[in-house]
PDB file of C-alpha atoms in Angstrom:
ATOM      1  CA  MET A   1       0.003  -0.026   0.017  1.00 53.00           C
ATOM      2  CA  THR A   2       1.164   3.500  -0.817  1.00 60.00           C
ATOM      3  CA  THR A   3       2.214   5.525   2.234  1.00 80.00           C
ATOM      4  CA  THR A   4       2.484   8.880   0.467  1.00 86.00           C
ATOM      5  CA  ALA A   5       0.036  10.264  -2.040  1.00 93.00           C
ATOM      6  CA  THR A   6       1.292  11.320  -5.439  1.00 94.00           C
ATOM      7  CA  LYS A   7      -2.129  11.725  -7.051  1.00 96.00           C
ATOM      8  CA  SER A   8      -5.573  12.503  -5.661  1.00 96.00           C
ATOM      9  CA  SER A   9      -6.899   8.985  -6.321  1.00 96.00           C
ATOM     10  CA  ASP A  10      -4.321   7.663  -3.814  1.00 97.00           C
ATOM     11  CA  TYR A  11      -6.668   8.841  -1.089  1.00 97.00           C
ATOM     12  CA  LYS A  12      -8.708   5.576  -1.111  1.00 97.00           C
ATOM     13  CA  HIS A  13      -9.986   5.983   2.458  1.00 98.00           C
ATOM     14  CA  ILE A  14     -11.738   9.209   1.412  1.00 98.00           C
ATOM     15  CA  ALA A  15     -13.400   7.317  -1.436  1.00 98.00           C
ATOM     16  CA  VAL A  16     -14.605   4.543   0.836  1.00 98.00           C
ATOM     17  CA  TRP A  17     -15.827   6.920   3.516  1.00 97.00           C
ATOM     18  CA  GLY A  18     -17.619   9.093   0.983  1.00 97.00           C
ATOM     19  CA  ARG A  19     -19.365   6.132  -0.691  1.00 96.00           C
ATOM     20  CA  ARG A  20     -20.394   4.756   2.698  1.00 95.00           C
ATOM     21  CA  LEU A  21     -22.024   8.112   3.476  1.00 95.00           C
ATOM     22  CA  GLY A  22     -23.702   8.309   0.048  1.00 97.00           C
ATOM     23  CA  SER A  23     -21.631  11.257  -1.199  1.00 97.00           C
ATOM     24  CA  MET A  24     -21.706  12.114  -4.914  1.00 97.00           C
ATOM     25  CA  ARG A  25     -18.633  11.165  -6.963  1.00 97.00           C
ATOM     26  CA  TYR A  26     -17.750  14.763  -7.726  1.00 97.00           C
ATOM     27  CA  TYR A  27     -17.668  15.587  -4.013  1.00 96.00           C
ATOM     28  CA  ILE A  28     -15.423  12.604  -3.263  1.00 97.00           C
ATOM     29  CA  VAL A  29     -13.032  13.586  -6.052  1.00 97.00           C
ATOM     30  CA  ASP A  30     -12.954  17.201  -4.769  1.00 95.00           C
ATOM     31  CA  GLN A  31     -12.135  15.951  -1.264  1.00 95.00           C
ATOM     32  CA  GLN A  32      -9.350  13.740  -2.647  1.00 97.00           C
ATOM     33  CA  GLU A  33      -7.937  16.755  -4.549  1.00 96.00           C
ATOM     34  CA  ARG A  34      -8.027  18.869  -1.430  1.00 94.00           C
ATOM     35  CA  ALA A  35      -6.260  16.198   0.542  1.00 95.00           C
ATOM     36  CA  LEU A  36      -3.499  16.001  -2.057  1.00 96.00           C
ATOM     37  CA  ALA A  37      -3.078  19.798  -2.143  1.00 94.00           C
ATOM     38  CA  ALA A  38      -2.964  19.919   1.674  1.00 93.00           C
ATOM     39  CA  GLY A  39      -0.499  17.007   1.929  1.00 94.00           C
ATOM     40  CA  ALA A  40      -2.929  15.131   4.103  1.00 95.00           C
ATOM     41  CA  PRO A  41      -1.963  11.691   5.520  1.00 96.00           C
ATOM     42  CA  ILE A  42      -2.755   8.863   3.076  1.00 96.00           C
ATOM     43  CA  ASN A  43      -5.403   7.374   5.405  1.00 96.00           C
ATOM     44  CA  ALA A  44      -7.385  10.627   5.728  1.00 97.00           C
ATOM     45  CA  ILE A  45     -11.138  10.101   5.620  1.00 97.00           C
ATOM     46  CA  TYR A  46     -12.465  13.654   5.860  1.00 95.00           C
ATOM     47  CA  ASN A  47     -11.637  17.231   6.775  1.00 92.00           C
ATOM     48  CA  ARG A  48     -13.230  18.987   9.727  1.00 89.00           C
ATOM     49  CA  TYR A  49     -13.108  22.313  11.483  1.00 82.00           C
ATOM     50  CA  ALA A  50     -11.407  22.329  14.831  1.00 75.00           C
ATOM     51  CA  SER A  51     -10.218  24.968  17.299  1.00 75.00           C
ATOM     52  CA  ASP A  52      -6.948  25.573  18.928  1.00 75.00           C
ATOM     53  CA  SER A  53      -5.400  28.422  20.907  1.00 77.00           C
ATOM     54  CA  THR A  54      -5.114  30.498  17.734  1.00 80.00           C
ATOM     55  CA  GLY A  55      -8.745  30.009  16.696  1.00 73.00           C
ATOM     56  CA  PRO A  56     -10.559  27.885  14.116  1.00 73.00           C
ATOM     57  CA  THR A  57      -8.502  25.507  12.006  1.00 76.00           C
ATOM     58  CA  ARG A  58      -9.104  22.610   9.661  1.00 81.00           C
ATOM     59  CA  GLU A  59      -7.706  19.166  10.294  1.00 89.00           C
ATOM     60  CA  TRP A  60      -7.837  15.803   8.568  1.00 93.00           C
ATOM     61  CA  VAL A  61      -9.519  12.940  10.462  1.00 95.00           C
ATOM     62  CA  LEU A  62      -7.744   9.585   9.867  1.00 96.00           C
ATOM     63  CA  ALA A  63      -9.127   6.108   9.481  1.00 96.00           C
ATOM     64  CA  SER A  64      -6.827   5.039  12.318  1.00 95.00           C
ATOM     65  CA  GLU A  65      -8.757   7.451  14.628  1.00 95.00           C
ATOM     66  CA  ILE A  66     -12.116   5.642  14.155  1.00 95.00           C
ATOM     67  CA  LYS A  67     -12.980   4.307  17.558  1.00 97.00           C
ATOM     68  CA  ASP A  68     -15.430   1.653  16.361  1.00 96.00           C
ATOM     69  CA  ASP A  69     -13.195  -1.372  15.605  1.00 97.00           C
ATOM     70  CA  GLU A  70     -15.606  -2.898  13.095  1.00 96.00           C
ATOM     71  CA  LEU A  71     -16.035   0.334  11.118  1.00 96.00           C
ATOM     72  CA  ARG A  72     -12.313   1.047  11.138  1.00 96.00           C
ATOM     73  CA  GLU A  73     -11.584  -2.448   9.815  1.00 97.00           C
ATOM     74  CA  PHE A  74     -14.289  -2.060   7.133  1.00 96.00           C
ATOM     75  CA  ILE A  75     -12.876   1.261   5.930  1.00 97.00           C
ATOM     76  CA  ASN A  76      -9.303  -0.089   5.877  1.00 97.00           C
ATOM     77  CA  SER A  77     -10.329  -3.337   4.172  1.00 97.00           C
ATOM     78  CA  GLU A  78     -12.354  -1.631   1.431  1.00 97.00           C
ATOM     79  CA  ALA A  79      -9.566   0.936   0.837  1.00 97.00           C
ATOM     80  CA  ALA A  80      -7.091  -1.910   0.387  1.00 96.00           C
ATOM     81  CA  LYS A  81      -9.303  -3.427  -2.333  1.00 96.00           C
ATOM     82  CA  LEU A  82      -9.339  -0.290  -4.468  1.00 93.00           C
ATOM     83  CA  LYS A  83      -6.847  -0.047  -7.284  1.00 81.00           C
TER      84      LYS A  83
END
């Protein structure tokens, strides 16, 4: 498995997460492009707003951060199947 993205389609976890939520293909592709532009970790699943001491920020949520073991395994397993 690739550990660093070189093209937007390398963000397979975003694709799996988006499909699972019923997102449209154009939205998934847009999120993958944003992840590539931002240099997001390869196992990013979505981008969210957060806050730190300097104010609002955006951060990538990772598949490895999913607390539900079954869901995390499903996302990782499905991402591994994608070419």
